[in-house]
mmCIF file of C-alpha atoms in Angstrom:
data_model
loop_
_atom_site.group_PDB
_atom_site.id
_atom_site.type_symbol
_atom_site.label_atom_id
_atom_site.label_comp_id
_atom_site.label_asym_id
_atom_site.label_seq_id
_atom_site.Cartn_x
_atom_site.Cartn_y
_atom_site.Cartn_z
ATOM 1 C CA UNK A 28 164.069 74.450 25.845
ATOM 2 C CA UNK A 29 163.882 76.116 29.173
ATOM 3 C CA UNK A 30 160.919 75.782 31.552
ATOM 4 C CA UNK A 31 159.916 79.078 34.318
ATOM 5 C CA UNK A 32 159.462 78.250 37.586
ATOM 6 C CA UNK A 33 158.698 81.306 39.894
ATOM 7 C CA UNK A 34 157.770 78.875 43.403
ATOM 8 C CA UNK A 35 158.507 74.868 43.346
ATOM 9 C CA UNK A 36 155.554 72.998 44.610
ATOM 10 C CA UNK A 37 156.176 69.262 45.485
ATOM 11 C CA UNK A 38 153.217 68.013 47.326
ATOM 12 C CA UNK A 39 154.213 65.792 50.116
ATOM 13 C CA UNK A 40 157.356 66.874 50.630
ATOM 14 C CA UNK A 41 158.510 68.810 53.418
ATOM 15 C CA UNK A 42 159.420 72.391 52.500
ATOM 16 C CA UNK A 43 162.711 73.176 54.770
ATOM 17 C CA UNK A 44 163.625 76.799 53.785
ATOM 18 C CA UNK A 45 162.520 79.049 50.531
ATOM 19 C CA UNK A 46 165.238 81.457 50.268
ATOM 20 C CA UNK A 47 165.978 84.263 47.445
ATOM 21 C CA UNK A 48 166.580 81.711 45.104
ATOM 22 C CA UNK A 49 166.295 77.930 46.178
ATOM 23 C CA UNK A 50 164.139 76.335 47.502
ATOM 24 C CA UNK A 51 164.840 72.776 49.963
ATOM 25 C CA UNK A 52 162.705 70.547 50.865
ATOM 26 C CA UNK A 53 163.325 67.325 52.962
ATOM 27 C CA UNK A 54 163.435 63.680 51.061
ATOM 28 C CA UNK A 55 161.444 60.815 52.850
ATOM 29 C CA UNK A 56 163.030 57.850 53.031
ATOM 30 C CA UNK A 57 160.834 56.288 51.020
ATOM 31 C CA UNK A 58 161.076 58.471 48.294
ATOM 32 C CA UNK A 59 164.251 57.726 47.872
ATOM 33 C CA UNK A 60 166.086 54.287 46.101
ATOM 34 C CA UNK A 61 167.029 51.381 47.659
ATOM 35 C CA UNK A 62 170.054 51.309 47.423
ATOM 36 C CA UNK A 63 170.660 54.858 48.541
ATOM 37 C CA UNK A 64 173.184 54.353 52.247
ATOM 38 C CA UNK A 65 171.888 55.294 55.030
ATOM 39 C CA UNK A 66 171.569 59.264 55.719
ATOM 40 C CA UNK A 67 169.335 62.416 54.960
ATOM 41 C CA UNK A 68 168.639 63.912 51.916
ATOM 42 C CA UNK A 69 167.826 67.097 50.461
ATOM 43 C CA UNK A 70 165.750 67.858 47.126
ATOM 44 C CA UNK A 71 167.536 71.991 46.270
ATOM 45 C CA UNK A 72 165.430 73.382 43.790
ATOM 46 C CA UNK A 73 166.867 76.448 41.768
ATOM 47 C CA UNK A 74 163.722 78.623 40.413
ATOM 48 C CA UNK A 75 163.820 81.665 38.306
ATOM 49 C CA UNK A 76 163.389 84.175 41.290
ATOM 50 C CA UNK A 77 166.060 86.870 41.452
ATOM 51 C CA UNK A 78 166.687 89.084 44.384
ATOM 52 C CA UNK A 79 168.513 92.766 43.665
ATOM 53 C CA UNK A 80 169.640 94.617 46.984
ATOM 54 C CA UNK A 81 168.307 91.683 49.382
ATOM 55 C CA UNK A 82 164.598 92.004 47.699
ATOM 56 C CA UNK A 83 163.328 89.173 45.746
ATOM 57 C CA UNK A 84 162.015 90.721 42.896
ATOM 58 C CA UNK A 85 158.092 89.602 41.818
ATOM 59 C CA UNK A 86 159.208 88.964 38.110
ATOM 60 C CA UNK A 87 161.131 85.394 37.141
ATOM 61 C CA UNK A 88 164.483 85.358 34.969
ATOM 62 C CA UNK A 89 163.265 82.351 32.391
ATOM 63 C CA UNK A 90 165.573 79.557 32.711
ATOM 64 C CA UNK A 91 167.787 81.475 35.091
ATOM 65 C CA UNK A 92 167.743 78.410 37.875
ATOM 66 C CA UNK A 93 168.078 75.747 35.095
ATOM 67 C CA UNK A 94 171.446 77.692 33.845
ATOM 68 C CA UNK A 95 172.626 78.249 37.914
ATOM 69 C CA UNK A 96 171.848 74.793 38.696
ATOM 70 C CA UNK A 97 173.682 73.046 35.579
ATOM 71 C CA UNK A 98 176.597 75.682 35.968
ATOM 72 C CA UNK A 99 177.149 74.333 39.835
ATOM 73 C CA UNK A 100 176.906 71.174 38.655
ATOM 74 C CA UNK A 101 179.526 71.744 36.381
ATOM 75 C CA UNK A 102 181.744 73.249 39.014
ATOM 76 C CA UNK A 103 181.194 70.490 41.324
ATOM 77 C CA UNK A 104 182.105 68.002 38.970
ATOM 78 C CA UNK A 105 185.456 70.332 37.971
ATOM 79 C CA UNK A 106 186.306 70.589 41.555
ATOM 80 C CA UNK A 107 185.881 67.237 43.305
ATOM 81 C CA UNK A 108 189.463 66.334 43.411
ATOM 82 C CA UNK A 109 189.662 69.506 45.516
ATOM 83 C CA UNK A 110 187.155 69.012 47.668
ATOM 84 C CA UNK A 111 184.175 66.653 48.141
ATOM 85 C CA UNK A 112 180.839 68.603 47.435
ATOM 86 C CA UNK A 113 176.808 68.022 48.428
ATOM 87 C CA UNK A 114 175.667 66.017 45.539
ATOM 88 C CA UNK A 115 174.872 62.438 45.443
ATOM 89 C CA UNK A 116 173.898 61.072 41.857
ATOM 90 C CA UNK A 117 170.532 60.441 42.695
ATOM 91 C CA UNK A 118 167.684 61.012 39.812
ATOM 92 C CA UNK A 119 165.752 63.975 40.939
ATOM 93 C CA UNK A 120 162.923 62.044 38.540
ATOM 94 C CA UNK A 121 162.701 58.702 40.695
ATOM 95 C CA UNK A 122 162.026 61.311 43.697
ATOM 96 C CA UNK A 123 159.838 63.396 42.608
ATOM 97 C CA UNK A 124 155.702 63.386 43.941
ATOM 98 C CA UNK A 125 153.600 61.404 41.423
ATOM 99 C CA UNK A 126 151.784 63.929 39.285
ATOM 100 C CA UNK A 127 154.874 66.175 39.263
ATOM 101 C CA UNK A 128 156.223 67.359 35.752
ATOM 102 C CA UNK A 129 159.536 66.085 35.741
ATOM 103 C CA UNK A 130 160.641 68.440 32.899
ATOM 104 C CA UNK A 131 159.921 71.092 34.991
ATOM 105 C CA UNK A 132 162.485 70.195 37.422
ATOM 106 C CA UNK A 133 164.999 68.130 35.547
ATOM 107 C CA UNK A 134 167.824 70.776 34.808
ATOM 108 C CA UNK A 135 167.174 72.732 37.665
ATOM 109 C CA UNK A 136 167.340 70.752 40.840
ATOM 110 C CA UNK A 137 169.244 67.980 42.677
ATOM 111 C CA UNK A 138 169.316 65.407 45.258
ATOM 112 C CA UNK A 139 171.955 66.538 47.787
ATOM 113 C CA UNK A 140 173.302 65.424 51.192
ATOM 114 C CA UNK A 141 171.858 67.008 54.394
ATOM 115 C CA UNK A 142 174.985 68.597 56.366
ATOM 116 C CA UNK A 143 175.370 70.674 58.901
ATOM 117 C CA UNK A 144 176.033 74.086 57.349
ATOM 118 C CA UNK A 145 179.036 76.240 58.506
ATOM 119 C CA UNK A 146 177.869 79.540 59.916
ATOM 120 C CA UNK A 147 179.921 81.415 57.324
ATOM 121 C CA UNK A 148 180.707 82.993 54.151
ATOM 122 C CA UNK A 149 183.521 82.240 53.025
ATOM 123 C CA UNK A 150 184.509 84.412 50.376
ATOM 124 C CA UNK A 151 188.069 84.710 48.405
ATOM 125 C CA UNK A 152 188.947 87.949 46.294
ATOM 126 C CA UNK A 153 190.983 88.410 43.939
ATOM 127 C CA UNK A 154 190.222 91.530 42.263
ATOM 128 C CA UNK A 155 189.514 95.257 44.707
ATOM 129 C CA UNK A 156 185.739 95.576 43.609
ATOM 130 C CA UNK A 157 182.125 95.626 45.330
ATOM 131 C CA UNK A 158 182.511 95.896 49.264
ATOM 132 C CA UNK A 159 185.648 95.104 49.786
ATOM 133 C CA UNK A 160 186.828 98.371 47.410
ATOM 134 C CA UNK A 161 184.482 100.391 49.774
ATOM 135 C CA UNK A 162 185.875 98.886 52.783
ATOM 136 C CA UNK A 163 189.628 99.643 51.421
ATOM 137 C CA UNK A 164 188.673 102.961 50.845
ATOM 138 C CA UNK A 165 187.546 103.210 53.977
ATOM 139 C CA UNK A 166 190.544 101.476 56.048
ATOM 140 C CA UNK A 167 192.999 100.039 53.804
ATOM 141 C CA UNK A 168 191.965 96.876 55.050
ATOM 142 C CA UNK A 169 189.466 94.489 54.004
ATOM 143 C CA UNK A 170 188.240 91.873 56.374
ATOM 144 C CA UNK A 171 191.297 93.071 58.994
ATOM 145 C CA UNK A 172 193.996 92.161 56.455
ATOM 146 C CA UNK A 173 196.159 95.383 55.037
ATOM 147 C CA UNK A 174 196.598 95.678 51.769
ATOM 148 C CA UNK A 175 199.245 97.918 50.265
ATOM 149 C CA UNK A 176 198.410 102.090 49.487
ATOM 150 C CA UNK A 177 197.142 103.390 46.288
ATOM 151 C CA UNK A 178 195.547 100.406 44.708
ATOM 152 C CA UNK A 179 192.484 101.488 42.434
ATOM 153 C CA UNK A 180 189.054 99.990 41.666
ATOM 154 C CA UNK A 181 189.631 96.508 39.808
ATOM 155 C CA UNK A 182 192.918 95.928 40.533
ATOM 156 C CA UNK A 183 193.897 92.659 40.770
ATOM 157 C CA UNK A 184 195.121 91.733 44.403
ATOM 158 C CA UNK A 185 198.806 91.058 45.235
ATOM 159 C CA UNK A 186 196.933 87.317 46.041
ATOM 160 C CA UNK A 187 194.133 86.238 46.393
ATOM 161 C CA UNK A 188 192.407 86.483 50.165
ATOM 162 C CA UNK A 189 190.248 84.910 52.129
ATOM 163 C CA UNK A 190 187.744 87.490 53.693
ATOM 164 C CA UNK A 191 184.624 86.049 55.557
ATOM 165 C CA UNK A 192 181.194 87.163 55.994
ATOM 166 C CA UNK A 193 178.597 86.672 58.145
ATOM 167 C CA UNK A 194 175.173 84.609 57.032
ATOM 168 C CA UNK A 195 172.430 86.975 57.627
ATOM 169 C CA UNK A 196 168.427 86.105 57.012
ATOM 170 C CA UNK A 197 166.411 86.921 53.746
ATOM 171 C CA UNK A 198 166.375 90.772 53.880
ATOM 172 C CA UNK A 199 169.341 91.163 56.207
ATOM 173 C CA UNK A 200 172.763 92.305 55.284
ATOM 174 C CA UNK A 201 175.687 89.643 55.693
ATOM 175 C CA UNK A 202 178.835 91.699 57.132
ATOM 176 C CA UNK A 203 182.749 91.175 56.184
ATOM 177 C CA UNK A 204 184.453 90.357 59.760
ATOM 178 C CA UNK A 205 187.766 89.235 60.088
ATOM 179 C CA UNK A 206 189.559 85.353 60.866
ATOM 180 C CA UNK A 207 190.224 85.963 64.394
ATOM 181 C CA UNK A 208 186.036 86.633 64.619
ATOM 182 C CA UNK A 209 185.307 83.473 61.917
ATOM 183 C CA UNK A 210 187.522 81.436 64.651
ATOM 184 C CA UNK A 211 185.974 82.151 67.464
ATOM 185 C CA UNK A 212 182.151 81.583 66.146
ATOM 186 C CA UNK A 213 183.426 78.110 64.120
ATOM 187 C CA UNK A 214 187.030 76.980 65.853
ATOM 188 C CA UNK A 215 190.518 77.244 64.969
ATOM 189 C CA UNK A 216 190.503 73.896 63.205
ATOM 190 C CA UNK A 217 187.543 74.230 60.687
ATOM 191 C CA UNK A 218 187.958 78.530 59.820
ATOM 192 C CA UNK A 219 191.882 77.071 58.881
ATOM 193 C CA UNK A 220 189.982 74.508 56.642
ATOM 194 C CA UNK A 221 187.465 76.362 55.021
ATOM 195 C CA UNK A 222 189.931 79.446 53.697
ATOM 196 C CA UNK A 223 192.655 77.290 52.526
ATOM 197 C CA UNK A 224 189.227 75.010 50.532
ATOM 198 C CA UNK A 225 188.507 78.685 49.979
ATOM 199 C CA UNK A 226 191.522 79.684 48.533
ATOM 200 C CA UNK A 227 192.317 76.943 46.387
ATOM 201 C CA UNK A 228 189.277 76.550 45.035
ATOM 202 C CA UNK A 229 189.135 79.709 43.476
ATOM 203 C CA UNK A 230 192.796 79.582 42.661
ATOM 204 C CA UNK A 231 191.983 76.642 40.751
ATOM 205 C CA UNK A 232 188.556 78.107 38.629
ATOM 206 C CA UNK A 233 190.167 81.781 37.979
ATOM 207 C CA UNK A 234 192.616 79.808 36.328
ATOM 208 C CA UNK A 235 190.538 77.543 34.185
ATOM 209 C CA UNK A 236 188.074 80.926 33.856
ATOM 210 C CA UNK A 237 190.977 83.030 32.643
ATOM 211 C CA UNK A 238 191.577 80.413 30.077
ATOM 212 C CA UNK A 239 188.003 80.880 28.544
ATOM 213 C CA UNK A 240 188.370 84.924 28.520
ATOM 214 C CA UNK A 241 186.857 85.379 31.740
ATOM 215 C CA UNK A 242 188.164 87.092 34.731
ATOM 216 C CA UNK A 243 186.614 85.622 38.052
ATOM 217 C CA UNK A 244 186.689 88.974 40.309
ATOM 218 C CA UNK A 245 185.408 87.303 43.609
ATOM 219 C CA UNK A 246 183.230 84.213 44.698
ATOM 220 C CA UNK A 247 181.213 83.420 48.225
ATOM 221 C CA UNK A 248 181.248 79.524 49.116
ATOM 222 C CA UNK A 249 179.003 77.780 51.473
ATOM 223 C CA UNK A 250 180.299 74.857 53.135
ATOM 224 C CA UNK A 251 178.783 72.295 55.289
ATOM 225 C CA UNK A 252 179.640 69.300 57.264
ATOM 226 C CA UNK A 253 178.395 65.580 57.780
ATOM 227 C CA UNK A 254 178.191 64.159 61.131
ATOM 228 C CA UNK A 255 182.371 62.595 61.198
ATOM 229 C CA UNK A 256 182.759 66.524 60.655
ATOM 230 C CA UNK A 257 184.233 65.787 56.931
ATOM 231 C CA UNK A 258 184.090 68.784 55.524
ATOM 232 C CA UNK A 259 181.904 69.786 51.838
ATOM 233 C CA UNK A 260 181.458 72.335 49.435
ATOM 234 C CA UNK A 261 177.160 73.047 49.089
ATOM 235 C CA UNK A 262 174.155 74.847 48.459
ATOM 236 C CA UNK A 263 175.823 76.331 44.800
ATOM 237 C CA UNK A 264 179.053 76.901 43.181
ATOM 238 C CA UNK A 265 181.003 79.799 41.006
ATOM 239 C CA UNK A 266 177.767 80.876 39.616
ATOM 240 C CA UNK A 267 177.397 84.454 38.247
ATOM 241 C CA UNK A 268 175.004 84.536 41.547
ATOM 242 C CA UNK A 269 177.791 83.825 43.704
ATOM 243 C CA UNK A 270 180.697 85.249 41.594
ATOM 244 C CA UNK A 271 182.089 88.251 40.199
ATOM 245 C CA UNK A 272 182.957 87.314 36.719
ATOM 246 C CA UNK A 273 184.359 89.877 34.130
ATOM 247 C CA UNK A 274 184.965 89.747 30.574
ATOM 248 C CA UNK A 275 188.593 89.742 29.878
ATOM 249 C CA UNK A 276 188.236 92.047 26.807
ATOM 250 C CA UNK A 277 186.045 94.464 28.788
ATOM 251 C CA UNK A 278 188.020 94.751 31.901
ATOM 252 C CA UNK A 279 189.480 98.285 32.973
ATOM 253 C CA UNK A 280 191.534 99.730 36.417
ATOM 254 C CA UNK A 281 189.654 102.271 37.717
ATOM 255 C CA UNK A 282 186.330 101.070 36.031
ATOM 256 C CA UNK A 283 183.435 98.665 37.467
ATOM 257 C CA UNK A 284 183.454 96.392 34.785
ATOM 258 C CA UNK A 285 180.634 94.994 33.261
ATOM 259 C CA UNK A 286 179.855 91.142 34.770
ATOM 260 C CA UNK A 287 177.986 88.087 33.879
ATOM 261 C CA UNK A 288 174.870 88.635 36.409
ATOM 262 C CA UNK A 289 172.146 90.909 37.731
ATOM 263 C CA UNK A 290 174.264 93.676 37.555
ATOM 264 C CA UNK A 291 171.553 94.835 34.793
ATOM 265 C CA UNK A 292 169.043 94.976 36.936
ATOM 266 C CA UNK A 293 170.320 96.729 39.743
ATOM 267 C CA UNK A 294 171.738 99.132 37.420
ATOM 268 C CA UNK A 295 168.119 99.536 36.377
ATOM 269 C CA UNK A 296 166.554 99.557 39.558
ATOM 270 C CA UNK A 297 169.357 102.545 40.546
ATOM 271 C CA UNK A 298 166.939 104.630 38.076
ATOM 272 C CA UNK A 299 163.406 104.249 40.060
ATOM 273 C CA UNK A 300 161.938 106.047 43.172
ATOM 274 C CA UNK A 301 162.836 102.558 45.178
ATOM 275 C CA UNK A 302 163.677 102.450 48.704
ATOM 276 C CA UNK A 303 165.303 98.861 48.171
ATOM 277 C CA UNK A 304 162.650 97.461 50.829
ATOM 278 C CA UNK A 305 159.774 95.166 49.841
ATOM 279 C CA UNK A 306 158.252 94.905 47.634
ATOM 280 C CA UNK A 307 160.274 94.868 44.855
ATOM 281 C CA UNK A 308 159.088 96.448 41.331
ATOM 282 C CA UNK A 309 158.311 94.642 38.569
ATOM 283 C CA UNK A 310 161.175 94.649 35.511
ATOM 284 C CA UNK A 311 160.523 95.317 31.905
ATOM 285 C CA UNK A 312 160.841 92.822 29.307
ATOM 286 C CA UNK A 313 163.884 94.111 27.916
ATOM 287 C CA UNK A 314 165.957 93.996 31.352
ATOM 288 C CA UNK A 315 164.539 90.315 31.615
ATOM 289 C CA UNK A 316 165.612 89.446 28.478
ATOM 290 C CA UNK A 317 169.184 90.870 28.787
ATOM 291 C CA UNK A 318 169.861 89.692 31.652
ATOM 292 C CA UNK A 319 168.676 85.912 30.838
ATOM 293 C CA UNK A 320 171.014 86.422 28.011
ATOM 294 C CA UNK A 321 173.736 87.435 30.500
ATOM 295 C CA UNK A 322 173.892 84.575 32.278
ATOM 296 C CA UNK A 323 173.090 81.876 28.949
ATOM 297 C CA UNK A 324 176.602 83.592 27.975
ATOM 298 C CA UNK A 325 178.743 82.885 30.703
ATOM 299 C CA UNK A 326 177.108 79.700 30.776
ATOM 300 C CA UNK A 327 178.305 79.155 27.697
ATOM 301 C CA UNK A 328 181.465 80.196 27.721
ATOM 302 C CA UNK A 329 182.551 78.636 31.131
ATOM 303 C CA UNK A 330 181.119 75.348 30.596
ATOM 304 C CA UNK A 331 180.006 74.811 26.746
ATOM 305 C CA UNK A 332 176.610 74.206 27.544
ATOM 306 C CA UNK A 333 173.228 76.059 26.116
ATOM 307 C CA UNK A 334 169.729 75.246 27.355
ATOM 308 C CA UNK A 335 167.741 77.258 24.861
#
């Protein structure tokens, strides 16, 4: 069965950053096994929290971080031949504080690398949808590439691109900007790096997606570095969180289609006298529900596995 966990709290160890969704905390050496090498660790916890419009909401999605967390996994095993990710094997259970229920966090968090994270988004489209429709619409461009007249809402790209974003803080806005800008904040060497990782990655899972009945529209990556500046994949991977992901049979040009994530909720939270600034309002049972059940499907169908 699932477990709910609004706010991890893992007494005596070092909380590094709570963000919308995860939350990190720093692994003692001697927390960790023997025969670990040498280097720093990471416990990333996935709770239940869910943010709509950069506002983390006050009500928890049950089992949402257990299904993000085991779909990541997933990817990261799927993908490793492409590019080496975050994880490391390592029990989360032998780490854990004594006293700590390990049920609670068994399906929902891991024991990662610390790396140096690249400032960056790095996102790859393959579908005109979300900002970068609004940002066509606009200019005909998204991130500073030009894309050809007349496309509509939804339709698929002539190729996939790469179109990075800026990392902005809890309740900031990241902005699209274009390579040129992505080289000069992160070098010529490591921007070329991340979009072709970028771009094949998603290559690679659209396929396998498309395969299962599901369109993958978009996805963000975060990527990080260790310190011979080998480059990884982190933080979490192709989840309905981080991707657009449409059901084949659904999908329409010209439409929104419907996706396998929050897009419940916002569409509910579109309805209320809501400024979209903190705090968030509570949900009702049946938006929780439905939208638990979203992403338990596409969980499902993307990597056979059910929780509840």
């Amino acid at each position: 069965m699932s477990t709910t966990l609004l706010q991890s709290d893992l007494p005596g160890l070092p909380l590094r950053h709570r963000g919308k969704v995860r939350d990190v905390f720093d692994l003692p050496r001697e927390r960790l096994p023997a025969t670990a090498p040498p280097s720093d660790y990471l416990l990333m916890v996935a709770t239940d929290r869910l943010s709509a419009f950069d506002v983390v909401l006050p009500d928890p999605i049950p089992g949402k971080g257990e299904m993000l967390c085991q779909i990541s996994n997933f990817w990261f095993d799927r993908t490793a031949h492409l590019l080496p990710n975050h994880l490391t094997g390592i029990d989360v259970a032998q780490v854990l504080p004594n006293g700590v229920d390990a049920a609670l966090y068994a399906k929902r968090a891991v024991v990662t690398r610390r790396l140096k994270p690249v400032p960056i988004e790095a996102i790859a489209r393959g579908y005109l949808i979300g900002s970068g429709w609004k940002d066509y619409q606009r200019t005909g461009q998204i991130s500073g590439i030009a894309l050809p007249d007349g496309l509509r809402q939804a339709q698929p790209l002539p190729e996939p691109i790469f179109t990075p974003s800026t990392k902005a803080a809890v309740g900031d806005h990241d902005e699209n900007i274009d390579f040129d800008t992505m080289v000069k904040t992160v070098g010529a060497e490591l921007a070329e790096h991340v979009r072709d990782a970028t771009l094949k990655i998603y290559r690679f899972a659209a396929d396998y997606a498309a395969e299962r009945g599901i369109l993958l529209a978009d996805t963000k990556f975060e990527f990080g570095t260790d310190e011979d500046g080998r480059l990884y994949i982190m933080d979490e991977m192709l989840t309905p969180d981080s991707s657009r992901y449409w059901p084949a049979d659904e999908y329409r040009i010209g439409t929104s289609p419907p996706s396998y994530d929050k897009q419940i909720v916002r569409d509910y939270l579109e309805t209320l006298d809501w400024d979209k600034t903190p705090p968030g309002p509570h949900l009702p049972a049946e938006v929780i529900e439905r939208t638990r059940a979203r992403y338990a499907e596409a969980l499902k169908k993307l990597a056979g596995i059910t929780l509840d």
